Short mmCIF file of C-alpha atoms in Angstrom, two decimals:
data_model
loop_
_atom_site.label_atom_id
_atom_site.label_comp_id
_atom_site.label_asym_id
_atom_site.label_seq_id
_atom_site.Cartn_x
_atom_site.Cartn_y
_atom_site.Cartn_z
CA UNK U 63 121.44 99.02 88.43
CA UNK U 64 123.66 96.60 88.90
CA UNK U 65 122.71 92.35 89.01
CA UNK U 66 125.11 90.76 91.14
CA UNK U 67 125.13 86.65 91.50
CA UNK U 68 126.97 84.81 94.35
CA UNK U 69 126.24 81.21 95.23
CA UNK U 70 124.88 80.28 98.91
CA UNK U 71 124.57 76.62 100.03
CA UNK U 72 124.73 75.59 96.40
CA UNK U 73 122.30 77.85 95.54
CA UNK U 74 123.11 80.82 93.11
CA UNK U 75 121.24 83.78 93.97
CA UNK U 76 120.56 87.01 92.28
CA UNK U 77 120.98 90.03 93.82
CA UNK U 78 120.01 93.65 92.87
CA UNK U 79 122.15 96.94 94.25
CA UNK U 80 121.27 100.30 92.84
CA UNK U 81 122.63 103.67 94.59
CA UNK U 82 121.41 107.46 93.85
CA UNK U 83 123.36 111.08 94.89
CA UNK U 84 120.08 112.69 97.28
CA UNK U 85 120.51 116.54 97.94
CA UNK U 86 119.21 116.17 101.44
CA UNK U 87 120.89 115.26 104.66
CA UNK U 88 121.39 111.42 105.68
CA UNK U 89 119.21 112.14 108.82
CA UNK U 90 116.10 113.18 106.15
CA UNK U 91 116.49 110.29 104.22
CA UNK U 92 117.10 107.78 106.66
CA UNK U 93 113.96 109.32 108.64
CA UNK U 94 111.61 108.67 105.84
CA UNK U 95 113.17 104.67 105.40
CA UNK U 96 112.37 104.47 109.11
CA UNK U 97 108.92 105.96 109.20
CA UNK U 98 107.64 102.92 107.09
CA UNK U 99 103.60 103.62 108.44
CA UNK U 100 103.98 107.36 106.76
CA UNK U 101 104.78 105.49 103.09
CA UNK U 102 101.12 105.46 101.82
CA UNK U 103 101.52 109.53 102.25
CA UNK U 104 104.98 109.76 101.40
CA UNK U 105 105.31 107.55 98.69
CA UNK U 106 103.48 106.73 95.23
CA UNK U 107 102.70 102.66 94.76
CA UNK U 108 102.08 101.80 98.26
CA UNK U 109 98.56 102.10 99.27
CA UNK U 110 98.36 101.18 103.07
CA UNK U 111 100.81 99.59 105.59
CA UNK U 112 99.94 97.93 108.87
CA UNK U 113 102.04 97.14 111.86
CA UNK U 114 102.16 93.64 113.07
CA UNK U 115 103.29 91.96 116.32
CA UNK U 116 107.16 91.54 116.10
CA UNK U 117 108.43 87.99 115.90
CA UNK U 118 111.62 88.67 117.38
CA UNK U 119 112.88 90.82 120.55
CA UNK U 120 114.52 93.10 118.29
CA UNK U 121 113.08 94.85 114.62
CA UNK U 122 109.60 95.40 113.36
CA UNK U 123 106.98 93.74 111.15
CA UNK U 124 104.70 95.08 108.53
CA UNK U 125 102.54 94.17 105.92
CA UNK U 126 102.53 96.12 103.40
CA UNK U 127 100.50 96.60 100.07
CA UNK U 128 101.43 98.13 96.97
CA UNK U 129 99.77 98.92 93.33
CA UNK U 130 102.21 98.96 90.36
CA UNK U 131 100.80 98.91 86.59
CA UNK U 132 97.26 98.30 87.91
CA UNK U 133 98.35 94.79 89.98
CA UNK U 134 98.09 94.65 93.67
CA UNK U 135 100.93 93.09 95.96
CA UNK U 136 101.14 92.28 99.32
CA UNK U 137 104.08 91.22 101.50
CA UNK U 138 104.95 90.71 104.94
CA UNK U 139 108.38 93.28 105.87
CA UNK U 140 110.46 92.32 108.71
CA UNK U 141 112.79 95.08 109.45
CA UNK U 142 116.26 95.46 111.99
CA UNK U 143 117.13 99.01 111.90
CA UNK U 144 120.89 100.32 112.89
CA UNK U 145 120.18 104.18 112.99
CA UNK U 146 123.90 104.74 114.13
CA UNK U 147 125.16 103.11 110.44
CA UNK U 148 121.95 104.45 109.25
CA UNK U 149 121.26 100.78 107.88
CA UNK U 150 117.93 99.03 107.57
CA UNK U 151 117.74 95.30 106.58
CA UNK U 152 114.38 94.05 105.59
CA UNK U 153 113.05 90.92 104.68
CA UNK U 154 109.93 90.25 102.58
CA UNK U 155 107.53 87.35 102.59
CA UNK U 156 104.41 86.72 100.26
CA UNK U 157 101.06 84.88 101.72
CA UNK U 158 102.61 81.94 99.55
CA UNK U 159 105.94 81.97 100.77
CA UNK U 160 108.25 83.18 98.70
CA UNK U 161 110.90 85.64 100.10
CA UNK U 162 113.36 88.02 99.81
CA UNK U 163 115.87 90.01 101.98
CA UNK U 164 118.07 93.01 101.45
CA UNK U 165 119.27 96.22 102.63
CA UNK U 166 118.53 100.14 102.70
CA UNK U 167 122.29 102.01 103.19
CA UNK U 168 122.72 105.64 104.01
CA UNK U 169 125.87 107.46 103.28
CA UNK U 170 126.98 111.17 104.01
CA UNK U 171 128.23 112.89 101.47
CA UNK U 172 129.01 115.94 102.13
CA UNK U 173 127.31 119.12 103.63
CA UNK U 174 123.41 118.42 103.41
CA UNK U 175 124.40 115.31 100.76
CA UNK U 176 124.05 111.81 100.94
CA UNK U 177 124.09 108.74 98.98
CA UNK U 178 120.80 106.29 99.10
CA UNK U 179 121.37 102.51 98.48
CA UNK U 180 119.79 99.43 98.17
CA UNK U 181 120.50 95.86 98.06
CA UNK U 182 118.27 93.22 97.80
CA UNK U 183 118.06 89.70 96.49
CA UNK U 184 115.52 89.05 93.82
CA UNK U 185 112.17 87.48 95.18
CA UNK U 186 108.60 88.46 95.94
CA UNK U 187 109.28 92.16 95.86
CA UNK U 188 109.85 93.46 91.69
CA UNK U 189 113.21 94.96 90.99
CA UNK U 190 111.14 97.52 89.50
CA UNK U 191 108.87 98.16 92.57
CA UNK U 192 112.20 98.78 95.01
CA UNK U 193 113.91 101.09 92.25
CA UNK U 194 110.78 103.40 92.51
CA UNK U 195 110.39 103.09 96.10
CA UNK U 196 114.69 104.59 96.17
CA UNK U 197 113.61 107.25 93.67
CA UNK U 198 110.26 107.87 95.52
CA UNK U 199 112.24 108.64 98.60
CA UNK U 200 115.20 110.85 97.35
CA UNK U 201 112.33 112.61 95.68
CA UNK U 202 110.25 113.43 99.28
CA UNK U 203 113.64 114.01 100.98
CA UNK U 204 114.67 116.61 98.96
CA UNK U 205 111.38 118.26 98.91
CA UNK U 206 111.46 117.65 102.82
CA UNK U 207 115.27 119.09 103.12
CA UNK U 208 114.01 122.38 101.17
CA UNK U 209 110.95 122.56 103.24
CA UNK U 210 108.32 122.46 100.70
CA UNK U 211 105.99 119.33 102.29
CA UNK U 212 103.30 120.09 104.95
CA UNK U 213 100.58 117.58 106.22
CA UNK U 214 96.91 118.24 107.05
CA UNK U 215 94.84 116.06 108.81
CA UNK U 216 91.18 115.91 110.05
CA UNK U 217 88.64 113.59 110.83
CA UNK U 218 85.09 113.43 110.64
CA UNK U 219 82.38 111.16 112.68
CA UNK U 220 78.74 110.64 111.79
CA UNK U 221 76.50 109.13 113.76
CA UNK U 222 74.51 105.88 112.32
CA UNK U 223 70.89 105.28 112.63
CA UNK U 224 70.72 101.65 110.68
CA UNK U 225 73.17 98.80 110.09
CA UNK U 226 76.52 99.90 109.83
CA UNK U 227 77.19 96.98 107.12
CA UNK U 228 74.77 98.94 104.72
CA UNK U 229 76.93 102.19 105.20
CA UNK U 230 80.47 100.56 104.43
CA UNK U 231 78.70 98.68 101.48
CA UNK U 232 77.69 101.90 100.07
CA UNK U 233 81.42 103.14 100.55
CA UNK U 234 82.28 99.90 98.77
CA UNK U 235 80.26 100.10 95.80
CA UNK U 236 81.75 103.15 94.70
CA UNK U 237 80.18 103.11 91.37
CA UNK U 238 76.73 104.08 92.65
CA UNK U 239 78.17 107.34 94.34
CA UNK U 240 76.66 109.41 90.93
CA UNK U 241 73.25 108.63 91.47
CA UNK U 242 73.55 109.22 95.71
CA UNK U 243 76.13 111.44 96.35
CA UNK U 244 76.37 113.35 92.78
CA UNK U 245 76.97 117.02 94.12
CA UNK U 246 80.44 115.59 94.78
CA UNK U 247 80.38 112.66 92.16
CA UNK U 248 79.85 113.00 88.47
CA UNK U 249 80.78 109.52 87.28
CA UNK U 250 82.67 106.57 88.65
CA UNK U 251 84.37 103.64 87.43
CA UNK U 252 85.83 100.73 89.52
CA UNK U 253 88.18 97.82 88.38
CA UNK U 254 88.74 95.12 90.89
CA UNK U 255 91.90 93.06 89.92
CA UNK U 256 91.70 90.82 93.36
CA UNK U 257 88.75 90.54 95.69
CA UNK U 258 88.59 93.34 98.34
CA UNK U 259 91.17 95.22 95.97
CA UNK U 260 90.01 98.20 94.05
CA UNK U 261 90.66 100.59 91.30
CA UNK U 262 88.92 103.72 91.48
CA UNK U 263 88.49 106.35 88.85
CA UNK U 264 86.29 109.37 90.13
CA UNK U 265 85.29 112.35 87.89
CA UNK U 266 84.26 115.81 89.79
CA UNK U 267 81.49 117.51 88.88
CA UNK U 268 84.18 120.28 88.20
CA UNK U 269 85.57 118.46 86.11
CA UNK U 270 89.10 116.95 87.99
CA UNK U 271 89.49 113.40 87.73
CA UNK U 272 90.54 111.50 90.94
CA UNK U 273 92.22 108.02 90.85
CA UNK U 274 92.63 105.88 93.76
CA UNK U 275 93.79 102.43 95.00
CA UNK U 276 91.15 100.90 97.47
CA UNK U 277 91.17 98.17 100.31
CA UNK U 278 88.42 96.94 101.37
CA UNK U 279 88.06 94.85 105.22
CA UNK U 280 84.33 94.15 105.37
CA UNK U 281 84.70 92.13 108.57
CA UNK U 282 86.86 94.62 110.46
CA UNK U 283 84.16 96.90 109.57
CA UNK U 284 87.14 99.06 107.58
CA UNK U 285 88.22 101.17 104.15
CA UNK U 286 91.58 102.58 103.30
CA UNK U 287 92.53 104.44 100.22
CA UNK U 288 95.90 106.19 98.70
CA UNK U 289 95.45 108.57 95.79
CA UNK U 290 97.33 107.19 92.93
CA UNK U 291 97.13 110.43 91.03
CA UNK U 292 96.89 113.65 92.61
CA UNK U 293 96.48 115.27 88.61
CA UNK U 294 93.13 116.16 90.42
CA UNK U 295 94.22 117.80 92.91
CA UNK U 296 96.35 120.89 92.90
CA UNK U 297 98.61 121.19 95.48
CA UNK U 298 98.23 118.13 96.91
CA UNK U 299 101.39 115.58 96.51
CA UNK U 300 99.67 112.68 98.53
CA UNK U 301 96.31 111.56 100.26
CA UNK U 302 95.41 108.74 102.21
CA UNK U 303 92.81 107.93 104.27
CA UNK U 304 90.32 105.61 105.93
CA UNK U 305 86.84 105.01 106.03
CA UNK U 306 85.14 102.44 109.54
CA UNK U 307 83.01 102.04 111.28
CA UNK U 308 83.20 102.38 115.40
CA UNK U 309 81.11 102.21 118.39
CA UNK U 310 80.36 105.88 119.79
CA UNK U 311 78.71 107.39 123.29
CA UNK U 312 75.36 107.30 121.63
CA UNK U 313 75.61 104.43 119.32
CA UNK U 314 77.64 103.84 116.43
CA UNK U 315 79.35 105.89 114.60
CA UNK U 316 81.25 106.38 111.14
CA UNK U 317 84.73 107.73 110.74
CA UNK U 318 86.67 109.01 108.00
CA UNK U 319 90.45 110.46 108.73
CA UNK U 320 92.59 111.78 105.77
CA UNK U 321 95.93 113.04 105.64
CA UNK U 322 96.73 115.39 102.69
CA UNK U 323 100.76 115.61 101.52
CA UNK U 324 100.95 119.24 100.44
CA UNK U 325 103.91 120.32 98.12
CA UNK U 326 104.64 123.81 97.94
CA UNK U 327 108.04 125.08 95.52
CA UNK U 328 109.93 128.12 97.20
CA UNK U 329 108.16 131.22 95.26
CA UNK U 330 105.19 129.23 94.25
CA UNK U 331 102.27 130.46 95.33
CA UNK U 332 100.27 129.03 98.17
CA UNK U 333 97.86 126.36 96.94
CA UNK U 334 94.09 126.33 97.34
CA UNK U 335 91.78 124.98 100.51
CA UNK U 336 93.04 121.09 99.55
CA UNK U 337 92.15 119.71 102.82
CA UNK U 338 89.07 121.97 102.84
CA UNK U 339 87.29 120.63 99.43
CA UNK U 340 88.55 116.94 100.71
CA UNK U 341 86.70 117.58 103.77
CA UNK U 342 83.54 118.63 101.75
CA UNK U 343 83.53 115.74 99.18
CA UNK U 344 84.20 113.23 102.38
CA UNK U 345 81.09 115.32 104.17
CA UNK U 346 78.81 114.37 100.87
CA UNK U 347 79.72 110.77 100.92
CA UNK U 348 79.32 110.09 104.70
CA UNK U 349 75.62 111.64 104.37
CA UNK U 350 74.74 109.65 101.54
CA UNK U 351 76.04 106.21 103.92
CA UNK U 352 74.08 107.71 106.43
CA UNK U 353 71.08 107.79 104.84
CA UNK U 354 71.66 104.25 103.09
CA UNK U 355 71.70 102.91 106.50
CA UNK U 356 68.87 104.72 107.61
CA UNK U 357 66.71 103.76 104.85
CA UNK U 358 67.87 99.63 105.70
CA UNK U 359 66.84 100.50 109.24
CA UNK U 360 63.31 101.58 108.23
CA UNK U 361 62.46 98.47 106.14
CA UNK U 362 63.83 96.25 109.05
CA UNK U 363 61.15 97.60 111.07
#
């Protein structure tokens, strides 16, 4: 990591520059950098990304949530893409108006290799976060280049016969899961570093420990999550998902959507039915949420 300083309009600015060789093609690396909406699945620390209306004719805007050392951060990233030169310029702004900017660069370096670089002005996004993203992009690009990654997705819908906000409240209060969904959750611990942002630790009846970061949007009827440790799910390199309440053809439904990144190194045994196991857990939680909503609906009669 190199720290640079320069004077701009009589204000001294500090820039951080870092480069790393990658055993993957420049196209593979640039593709991961450009696919920002897939970052919660592909990259650790990124919990959720949400596209925003662009503020200009060119470029994109994306709100990004990340977690680092148990603390959540959120910023809006404005990005301009230059696929010909394989560069992405970004400018980040937080809710309190602090800003920073920088550029990702991908330089070919021989057959199937390249150099990934990032140069950014110190601002609301800590240098360590950017450095971790750089290393994570390198790792995922090399795994993708070797053909070791696959993605599995599934969606479930559960009809609700009661107040949908009760179902979402059950999903939000994960500390209550062991008593109502004990066949899937033996113990649950919840930390809330800031309102609506949670760190969840689950222990399953099989003795596994699963840790996730969650963002709750009750007014939008949504809850998104990203597994921060895949040690409890063998074969999974990433897992992200969303719970939402939506109108259906026959009434309100509770929908859960999950994406699982599977990693199988060359020569390794095939992982078990990771998506199937996650789907069974999701079904147990959805049924428990449905029962909560139904019970509340009966009490209101």
